[in-house]
XYZ file of C-alpha atoms in Angstrom:
576
model
C 6.433 55.859 34.213
C 8.041 56.551 30.881
C 8.993 52.765 30.372
C 5.720 51.720 31.437
C 4.000 54.113 28.523
C 6.387 52.284 26.039
C 5.432 48.854 26.942
C 1.414 49.740 26.832
C 2.404 51.591 23.313
C 4.354 48.189 22.095
C 1.416 45.938 23.563
C -1.192 48.259 21.904
C 0.879 48.186 18.430
C 1.157 44.469 18.706
C -2.664 43.893 19.341
C -3.625 46.050 16.432
C -1.152 44.115 13.955
C -2.648 40.864 15.074
C -6.135 42.205 14.901
C -5.363 43.289 11.041
C -4.002 39.827 10.407
C -6.988 38.305 11.819
C -9.213 40.696 9.588
C -7.546 39.826 6.388
C -7.703 36.151 6.842
C -11.622 36.217 7.572
C -11.753 38.283 4.406
C -9.862 35.817 2.680
C -11.963 33.016 3.883
C -15.048 34.813 3.243
C -13.936 35.366 -0.186
C -13.190 31.966 -0.703
C -16.485 30.942 0.407
C -18.256 33.102 -2.164
C -16.104 32.165 -4.859
C -16.671 28.595 -4.024
C -20.351 29.123 -3.736
C -20.550 30.976 -7.118
C -18.616 28.271 -8.886
C -20.960 25.773 -7.287
C -24.013 27.537 -8.477
C -22.841 27.965 -11.869
C -21.891 24.312 -12.264
C -25.552 23.575 -10.565
C -27.349 25.670 -12.987
C -25.551 23.902 -15.976
C -27.619 20.942 -15.156
C -27.279 18.357 -12.277
C -24.818 15.325 -13.078
C -27.352 12.176 -13.560
C -24.496 10.105 -14.284
C -23.006 7.523 -11.607
C -20.505 8.481 -9.228
C -18.152 6.496 -11.352
C -19.181 8.610 -14.398
C -20.002 5.680 -16.693
C -21.918 6.619 -19.333
C -23.647 3.192 -19.501
C -25.334 3.906 -16.111
C -26.503 7.177 -17.430
C -28.560 5.180 -20.381
C -29.804 3.014 -18.014
C -31.378 5.026 -15.064
C -31.097 8.899 -13.885
C -33.010 10.641 -11.160
C -35.680 13.166 -11.164
C -34.563 16.179 -9.558
C -36.821 19.124 -8.419
C -35.208 22.044 -6.438
C -31.888 19.749 -5.527
C -34.243 16.861 -4.366
C -33.927 13.347 -5.808
C -37.721 12.495 -6.289
C -37.331 9.158 -8.028
C -35.344 7.284 -10.774
C -36.478 6.799 -14.458
C -35.016 4.330 -16.946
C -33.692 5.460 -20.725
C -32.940 3.873 -23.872
C -30.062 4.699 -26.470
C -32.095 7.149 -28.658
C -33.613 8.432 -25.359
C -31.470 8.510 -22.593
C -32.364 8.341 -18.989
C -30.844 11.748 -18.160
C -32.546 13.778 -21.053
C -35.802 11.856 -20.062
C -35.339 12.784 -16.190
C -34.501 16.244 -17.151
C -37.877 16.465 -19.085
C -39.699 15.310 -16.484
C -38.026 17.589 -13.778
C -39.085 20.539 -16.127
C -42.893 19.571 -16.371
C -42.951 19.010 -12.697
C -41.378 22.480 -12.033
C -43.797 24.013 -14.199
C -46.927 22.623 -12.425
C -45.354 23.716 -9.307
C -44.994 27.276 -10.404
C -48.524 27.422 -11.792
C -50.976 28.708 -9.289
C -53.981 27.307 -10.597
C -52.609 23.982 -10.339
C -53.947 21.797 -7.484
C -52.130 18.063 -6.432
C -55.481 16.689 -6.424
C -55.738 17.263 -10.276
C -52.878 15.010 -11.095
C -54.198 11.634 -11.710
C -53.253 8.187 -13.065
C -54.044 6.891 -16.571
C -53.480 2.994 -17.452
C -52.421 2.556 -21.263
C -50.778 -0.123 -22.993
C -47.531 -1.073 -21.289
C -47.546 2.194 -19.115
C -49.007 4.381 -16.108
C -49.531 8.095 -17.311
C -49.535 10.591 -14.827
C -51.766 13.278 -16.511
C -53.043 16.860 -15.570
C -55.965 17.246 -17.513
C -54.939 16.350 -21.014
C -51.507 17.153 -20.453
C -48.831 14.080 -19.561
C -46.345 14.795 -17.055
C -44.826 11.308 -16.986
C -45.248 7.933 -18.619
C -44.189 5.148 -16.147
C -43.323 1.959 -18.054
C -41.829 -1.787 -16.938
C -38.590 -0.531 -17.072
C -38.950 2.001 -14.391
C -40.495 -0.703 -12.102
C -38.024 -3.037 -12.463
C -35.324 -0.508 -11.276
C -37.429 -0.396 -7.786
C -38.398 -3.901 -7.910
C -42.021 -3.174 -7.317
C -45.397 -3.834 -9.568
C -45.885 -0.783 -11.707
C -49.007 0.019 -10.408
C -47.922 0.023 -6.851
C -44.723 2.177 -7.852
C -47.078 4.895 -9.641
C -48.809 5.682 -6.542
C -45.530 6.228 -4.869
C -44.477 8.122 -7.353
C -47.684 10.294 -7.444
C -47.231 11.125 -3.703
C -43.485 12.198 -4.328
C -44.649 14.444 -7.000
C -47.225 16.073 -4.960
C -44.901 16.385 -1.961
C -41.992 18.182 -4.407
C -44.965 20.653 -5.661
C -46.140 21.724 -2.211
C -42.400 21.937 -1.055
C -41.481 23.969 -4.208
C -44.121 26.418 -3.327
C -43.504 26.570 0.455
C -39.923 27.242 -0.091
C -40.558 30.405 -1.717
C -42.884 32.009 0.618
C -41.541 35.100 2.440
C -41.594 33.380 5.874
C -39.551 30.526 4.485
C -36.784 32.883 2.901
C -36.752 34.984 6.036
C -36.097 32.043 8.052
C -33.353 30.662 6.044
C -31.678 34.206 5.682
C -31.660 34.049 9.522
C -30.160 30.609 9.646
C -27.778 31.545 7.028
C -26.692 34.916 9.176
C -26.266 32.859 12.201
C -24.072 30.521 10.377
C -21.916 33.295 9.523
C -21.629 34.638 12.717
C -20.649 31.117 13.954
C -17.752 30.937 10.996
C -16.683 34.353 12.018
C -16.056 33.130 15.635
C -14.797 29.726 14.584
C -12.562 31.345 12.574
C -11.209 33.521 15.577
C -11.310 30.568 17.602
C -8.873 28.940 15.135
C -6.636 31.389 15.070
C -6.310 32.116 18.801
C -5.551 28.339 19.127
C -3.036 28.330 16.416
C -1.054 30.863 18.760
C -1.965 29.146 21.729
C -0.737 25.836 20.400
C 2.525 27.143 18.872
C 3.413 28.991 22.098
C 2.354 26.331 24.567
C 4.496 23.328 22.433
C 7.454 25.806 22.038
C 7.496 26.781 25.933
C 7.235 23.003 26.794
C 9.819 21.160 24.118
C 12.055 23.934 23.627
C 14.197 22.967 26.503
C 14.516 19.566 24.795
C 15.117 20.320 21.411
C 18.772 20.433 22.057
C 18.620 17.048 23.620
C 17.186 15.847 20.166
C 20.032 17.592 18.368
C 22.751 15.797 20.244
C 20.695 12.517 19.906
C 20.620 12.761 16.402
C 24.327 13.342 16.290
C 23.999 16.765 14.566
C 21.951 15.511 11.595
C 18.761 17.244 12.841
C 19.181 20.760 14.170
C 16.839 22.199 16.889
C 15.463 24.810 14.710
C 14.905 22.242 11.706
C 12.963 19.993 14.062
C 10.942 23.067 15.272
C 10.067 24.132 11.849
C 8.651 20.788 10.932
C 6.663 20.722 14.098
C 5.201 24.668 13.430
C 4.531 23.452 9.843
C 2.483 20.486 10.707
C 0.591 22.618 13.335
C 0.052 25.329 10.465
C -1.272 22.429 8.073
C -3.794 20.974 10.538
C -4.809 24.633 10.950
C -5.349 25.165 7.507
C -7.117 22.095 7.105
C -9.435 23.173 9.869
C -10.194 26.447 8.254
C -11.070 24.782 4.949
C -13.646 22.363 6.661
C -14.935 25.180 8.568
C -15.461 27.066 5.421
C -16.928 24.232 3.232
C -19.352 23.331 5.999
C -20.313 27.220 5.958
C -20.938 27.276 2.072
C -22.830 23.999 2.087
C -25.074 24.803 4.855
C -25.939 28.245 3.397
C -26.218 26.890 -0.335
C -28.821 24.287 1.266
C -31.118 26.712 2.782
C -32.513 28.063 -0.546
C -34.163 26.147 -3.439
C -32.227 28.022 -6.101
C -28.541 26.801 -4.511
C -29.651 23.488 -3.519
C -27.951 21.983 -6.677
C -24.749 23.697 -5.759
C -24.986 22.119 -2.159
C -25.521 18.566 -3.664
C -22.504 18.967 -6.213
C -20.252 20.202 -3.390
C -21.065 17.400 -1.096
C -20.745 14.883 -3.921
C -17.294 16.829 -4.916
C -16.113 15.251 -1.381
C -18.341 12.186 -1.072
C -17.734 10.753 -4.379
C -14.147 10.304 -4.292
C -14.274 8.599 -0.864
C -17.171 6.150 -2.226
C -15.225 5.480 -5.178
C -11.939 4.604 -3.071
C -14.028 2.541 -0.709
C -15.443 0.625 -3.455
C -12.371 -0.034 -4.780
C -10.664 -1.211 -1.473
C -13.538 -3.572 -0.767
C -13.545 -5.023 -4.281
C -9.688 -5.599 -4.063
C -9.704 -7.233 -0.343
C -9.717 -10.832 -2.012
C -6.976 -9.900 -4.250
C -5.052 -8.326 -1.589
C -5.459 -11.418 0.657
C -3.987 -13.497 -2.048
C -1.074 -11.119 -2.645
C -0.367 -11.510 1.221
C -0.746 -14.929 1.143
C 1.647 -15.275 -1.929
C 3.996 -13.121 -0.088
C 4.120 -14.906 2.857
C 4.844 -18.455 0.840
C 7.597 -16.841 -1.348
C 9.425 -15.468 1.742
C 9.736 -18.670 3.527
C 10.698 -20.627 0.286
C 13.460 -17.987 -0.045
C 14.418 -18.406 3.703
C 14.511 -22.121 3.109
C 16.521 -21.696 -0.074
C 18.887 -19.440 1.502
C 19.460 -21.803 4.684
C 20.322 -24.636 2.183
C 22.746 -22.720 0.148
C 24.521 -21.010 2.724
C 25.051 -24.447 4.226
C 26.478 -25.662 0.754
C 28.936 -22.458 0.693
C 29.981 -22.912 4.072
C 30.504 -26.923 3.633
C 28.269 -28.161 5.992
C 26.001 -29.385 3.289
C 27.445 -31.326 0.694
C 25.878 -32.108 -2.832
C 27.987 -34.271 -5.299
C 28.994 -32.352 -8.411
C 27.806 -28.994 -7.210
C 30.658 -26.423 -6.511
C 30.818 -24.369 -3.083
C 31.601 -21.235 -5.114
C 28.158 -21.778 -6.931
C 26.395 -21.410 -4.078
C 25.755 -17.618 -3.787
C 25.045 -17.117 -7.548
C 22.875 -20.008 -7.552
C 20.776 -18.430 -4.419
C 20.712 -15.191 -6.497
C 19.440 -16.645 -9.758
C 16.734 -18.772 -8.056
C 15.507 -15.641 -5.813
C 15.117 -13.675 -8.844
C 13.087 -16.413 -10.676
C 11.036 -17.000 -7.556
C 10.068 -13.611 -7.169
C 9.529 -12.865 -10.975
C 7.199 -15.735 -10.980
C 5.423 -14.382 -8.046
C 5.158 -11.285 -9.509
C 3.502 -12.566 -12.534
C 0.713 -14.618 -10.281
C -0.011 -11.388 -8.394
C -0.087 -9.111 -11.206
C -3.878 -9.845 -12.158
C -4.863 -9.146 -8.360
C -3.008 -5.734 -7.955
C -5.830 -3.117 -7.605
C -6.209 -1.177 -10.906
C -4.037 -3.669 -12.724
C -6.689 -3.992 -15.314
C -6.909 -0.189 -16.060
C -5.625 1.204 -19.136
C -3.501 3.571 -17.421
C -1.759 0.759 -15.270
C -1.260 -1.066 -18.753
C 0.207 1.960 -20.381
C 2.787 2.493 -17.451
C 3.739 -1.060 -17.363
C 4.655 -0.921 -20.949
C 6.256 2.515 -20.932
C 8.495 0.922 -17.813
C 9.280 -2.477 -19.761
C 10.299 -0.345 -23.089
C 12.683 1.933 -20.840
C 14.247 -1.130 -18.866
C 14.555 -3.259 -22.321
C 16.317 0.194 -23.850
C 18.429 0.745 -21.066
C 19.238 -2.766 -19.661
C 20.712 -4.638 -22.555
C 24.401 -3.876 -21.477
C 23.452 -4.650 -17.847
C 21.794 -7.680 -18.342
C 24.717 -8.908 -20.985
C 27.435 -8.039 -18.198
C 24.803 -9.970 -15.550
C 24.876 -12.980 -17.691
C 28.466 -13.216 -18.313
C 29.161 -12.773 -14.797
C 27.193 -15.808 -13.801
C 28.431 -17.570 -17.053
C 31.967 -16.860 -15.730
C 31.341 -18.360 -12.286
C 29.636 -21.746 -13.417
C 32.414 -22.035 -16.013
C 35.061 -21.795 -12.882
C 37.088 -19.463 -15.057
C 38.847 -18.219 -11.960
C 38.248 -17.595 -8.349
C 38.693 -14.602 -5.916
C 42.549 -14.383 -5.074
C 43.550 -16.170 -8.265
C 46.235 -14.512 -10.212
C 45.025 -14.289 -13.930
C 45.852 -12.360 -16.975
C 42.574 -10.616 -18.752
C 43.329 -9.399 -21.918
C 46.311 -7.113 -21.416
C 45.769 -6.838 -17.482
C 47.569 -9.249 -15.042
C 46.724 -9.449 -11.254
C 44.643 -10.782 -8.768
C 40.849 -11.101 -8.437
C 39.744 -9.402 -5.674
C 35.911 -9.365 -6.233
C 33.449 -10.781 -8.890
C 30.214 -8.898 -9.136
C 27.287 -9.389 -11.105
C 28.307 -6.795 -13.612
C 32.092 -6.183 -12.980
C 35.138 -8.274 -12.008
C 37.683 -6.441 -9.786
C 41.252 -7.101 -10.421
C 44.423 -5.840 -8.608
C 47.360 -5.767 -10.696
C 50.891 -6.222 -9.665
C 51.218 -2.750 -9.364
C 48.601 -2.259 -6.794
C 46.228 -0.794 -9.569
C 42.561 -1.726 -9.183
C 40.836 -2.378 -12.763
C 37.096 -2.497 -13.134
C 36.466 -4.760 -16.021
C 32.812 -5.578 -17.148
C 31.758 -9.265 -17.275
C 30.705 -9.141 -20.914
C 34.316 -7.761 -21.552
C 36.074 -10.539 -19.278
C 33.792 -13.260 -21.093
C 34.824 -12.235 -24.627
C 38.464 -11.883 -23.660
C 41.512 -14.286 -23.416
C 41.543 -15.559 -19.824
C 44.969 -17.016 -18.689
C 44.513 -18.519 -15.000
C 48.037 -19.017 -13.518
C 46.828 -19.937 -9.960
C 44.596 -22.879 -11.561
C 47.829 -24.193 -13.073
C 49.613 -23.570 -9.894
C 46.984 -25.675 -8.181
C 47.304 -28.361 -10.616
C 50.479 -29.528 -12.084
C 52.215 -26.191 -11.122
C 52.367 -23.149 -13.254
C 55.777 -22.725 -15.677
C 57.904 -19.722 -15.559
C 59.899 -19.548 -18.854
C 62.357 -17.057 -20.116
C 64.728 -16.905 -23.119
C 68.156 -15.938 -23.443
C 70.443 -15.753 -26.864
C 73.960 -17.463 -26.653
C 76.395 -17.506 -29.765
C 77.301 -20.447 -31.198
C 80.854 -20.847 -29.969
C 79.403 -21.673 -26.561
C 78.534 -25.563 -26.162
C 74.641 -25.837 -25.496
C 75.160 -28.339 -22.974
C 77.207 -25.642 -20.781
C 74.138 -23.462 -21.496
C 71.783 -25.995 -20.256
C 73.774 -26.663 -17.150
C 74.075 -23.127 -16.193
C 70.201 -22.233 -16.712
C 69.432 -25.092 -14.812
C 71.826 -24.020 -11.906
C 70.235 -20.763 -12.179
C 66.891 -22.340 -11.558
C 67.930 -24.137 -8.734
C 69.348 -21.131 -7.036
C 66.241 -19.437 -7.461
C 63.789 -19.957 -4.356
C 60.220 -20.947 -4.960
C 60.861 -23.187 -7.753
C 60.168 -26.969 -7.743
C 62.814 -29.477 -8.098
C 60.020 -31.724 -8.946
C 59.121 -31.742 -11.569
C 62.531 -30.717 -12.706
C 63.362 -27.646 -14.717
C 64.096 -28.143 -18.656
C 65.458 -26.241 -20.960
C 64.675 -25.657 -24.979
C 66.322 -24.707 -27.775
C 63.809 -22.422 -29.330
C 65.511 -21.277 -32.356
C 68.769 -21.091 -34.619
C 69.178 -17.439 -35.270
C 71.568 -15.826 -37.713
C 74.300 -15.369 -34.980
C 73.063 -17.117 -31.685
C 71.091 -19.804 -30.396
C 67.978 -18.956 -28.367
C 67.477 -20.984 -25.196
C 64.558 -21.208 -23.220
C 64.326 -22.142 -19.359
C 61.476 -23.707 -17.946
C 60.758 -24.348 -14.110
C 57.530 -24.978 -12.194
C 56.042 -22.945 -9.499
C 53.385 -23.424 -6.874
C 52.985 -20.021 -6.060
C 51.309 -17.914 -8.878
C 50.836 -14.776 -6.733
C 54.856 -14.341 -6.627
C 55.571 -14.879 -10.305
C 56.965 -11.343 -10.828
C 59.254 -11.710 -7.798
C 60.355 -15.480 -8.879
C 60.972 -14.133 -12.675
C 63.264 -10.936 -11.129
C 65.208 -13.606 -9.090
C 65.516 -16.109 -11.618
C 66.557 -13.265 -14.140
C 69.198 -12.462 -11.516
C 70.508 -15.764 -10.877
C 70.967 -16.202 -14.896
C 73.016 -13.226 -15.275
C 75.121 -14.135 -11.996
C 75.696 -17.925 -13.533
C 76.417 -16.802 -17.063
C 78.908 -14.109 -15.524
C 81.032 -16.411 -13.392
C 81.595 -18.954 -16.218
C 82.373 -16.212 -18.485
C 79.619 -16.955 -21.100
C 78.473 -13.792 -23.114
C 74.615 -13.152 -23.402
C 73.986 -12.181 -27.222
C 71.201 -9.403 -26.726
C 71.162 -6.753 -27.685
C 72.670 -7.873 -31.337
C 75.964 -7.171 -32.605
C 76.518 -6.006 -36.215
C 80.317 -8.028 -35.702
C 81.503 -10.335 -33.485
C 83.672 -8.272 -30.859
C 87.584 -9.267 -30.193
C 86.231 -10.283 -26.349
C 83.470 -11.179 -24.711
C 80.750 -9.013 -23.629
C 80.142 -9.734 -19.795
C 80.724 -8.288 -16.352
C 84.012 -9.725 -14.577
C 83.539 -10.873 -11.292
C 85.807 -8.347 -9.621
C 83.064 -5.834 -10.919
C 79.994 -7.345 -9.426
C 79.849 -5.223 -6.376
C 81.029 -1.935 -7.808
C 79.550 0.795 -5.746
C 76.556 1.289 -4.925
C 76.159 -2.382 -4.854
C 76.474 -4.320 -1.399
C 78.993 -6.948 -1.292
C 81.091 -9.064 1.132
C 83.436 -6.240 2.085
C 80.432 -4.202 3.622
C 79.157 -6.971 5.742
C 76.243 -7.903 3.065
C 76.000 -11.243 1.247
C 78.075 -11.292 -1.844
C 74.912 -12.434 -3.874
C 71.275 -12.041 -3.011
C 70.060 -15.551 -3.843
C 67.055 -15.455 -1.299
C 63.274 -14.968 -2.084
C 60.534 -13.031 -0.881
C 58.612 -10.296 -2.091
C 60.361 -6.873 -2.533
């Protein structure tokens, strides 16, 4: 029994909290409606807008509506010195004064023809002078239009007086009270529907949220997904609340003549943007159709170019004088040029492209692009220049500046090089184009790359013996060619020694480092075998005996030799 009382007390408190929240929201909606109505009334009292929906000042000079109690009667033309808006406002004030004059009868309004005008007069007071420019607005003869305008003025006077009677105001007050009650019920229904919809969806989809989380691989949690759904429901609820408040305010303001201007202002506040957007969409349909057709044509041209150049790149299509390596960069250049040409053609047909705002944004973006992209464009152009000059290919062993390595990738802006020490160097293409480039692989593919090294030998050693030993070391080095044959050059006759240079050809530029190492190893062994001293480093005086390694010391520990099962000297090739 005590548990039941506690449950009832908890339910009672929950209901009280819900009632307080509903009351607060009703008060907020009511306050918002009153504030909106007061703002609209203040705006209307400042004067009805007589311009077109676009707000063009030239339209307000040409024509403006004559308005009485928030209703448009007819339009009148204007001049530069006497704008249509000012003329319409003065005519509206005269008609309003006639309607407020209890001694005025509609039958007292008469028409009087004067030169180039038809005057509406009451006694000797002129209310309106209808001119030919007014008749041109409606496309009717002036006399026919004058009769129609006289009827409009009479109807406006009678409506003005009727809407200020006690019966009409009482009826309008009752309608407004009924609409207020309907608004309260609508707000309560919206509040109930929000809770009902949220609880129903939670009960129905809560078991599936775990499945959604598992299918999204944990990227979208169940709680996150439900928060998105709940916020969407609340957004729709607030939209319905605003629509209901707007409809109530518009109805309440339109029931009374003093606030009908505000009702029209609220209506135009919503309809004018929609009208402008609809008109803009309708006017831009031909341009959008042109852009769509241009897009389809450019798309198929790019597809055709891609197929042709991919065929050239793969070797299935052969074009004399066109390298296969040029296929991808050529397609990129043609695609950029074709897209740029299409953008230039489509620019005048883009909606709003002729507006000053669009032009200003275009100039601003162009300035930013020109300032920030000079280096980028320089690298891109340098990259294409390197490709078309065939400076190197991917996989070539090259020397760029101080870096020696293999080309791994050539991008639009940078070139990636892997050094002989497995270091990846990223070099901007502009830097590559401005540096000294030595392509060892290109020379190796043509006549073979020359590996050269130098030694300094004393004058007491016959040069023919030195030549023979150097050539023998080259023959013992794997990977060096015997045709063309290696050769030796005497590069200098120095103070203490002769400088010899060994030159040998190789077809594999990627193993240059290993071949150099083995060539140097074999030169040392060859000179040691024949007891010839290499004169580096320099000597201040000739030593008493030759500076060399005797043969019995070649395999001193920890070097491996024939005694431990290893070959006496490593003369084979291969990468270390």
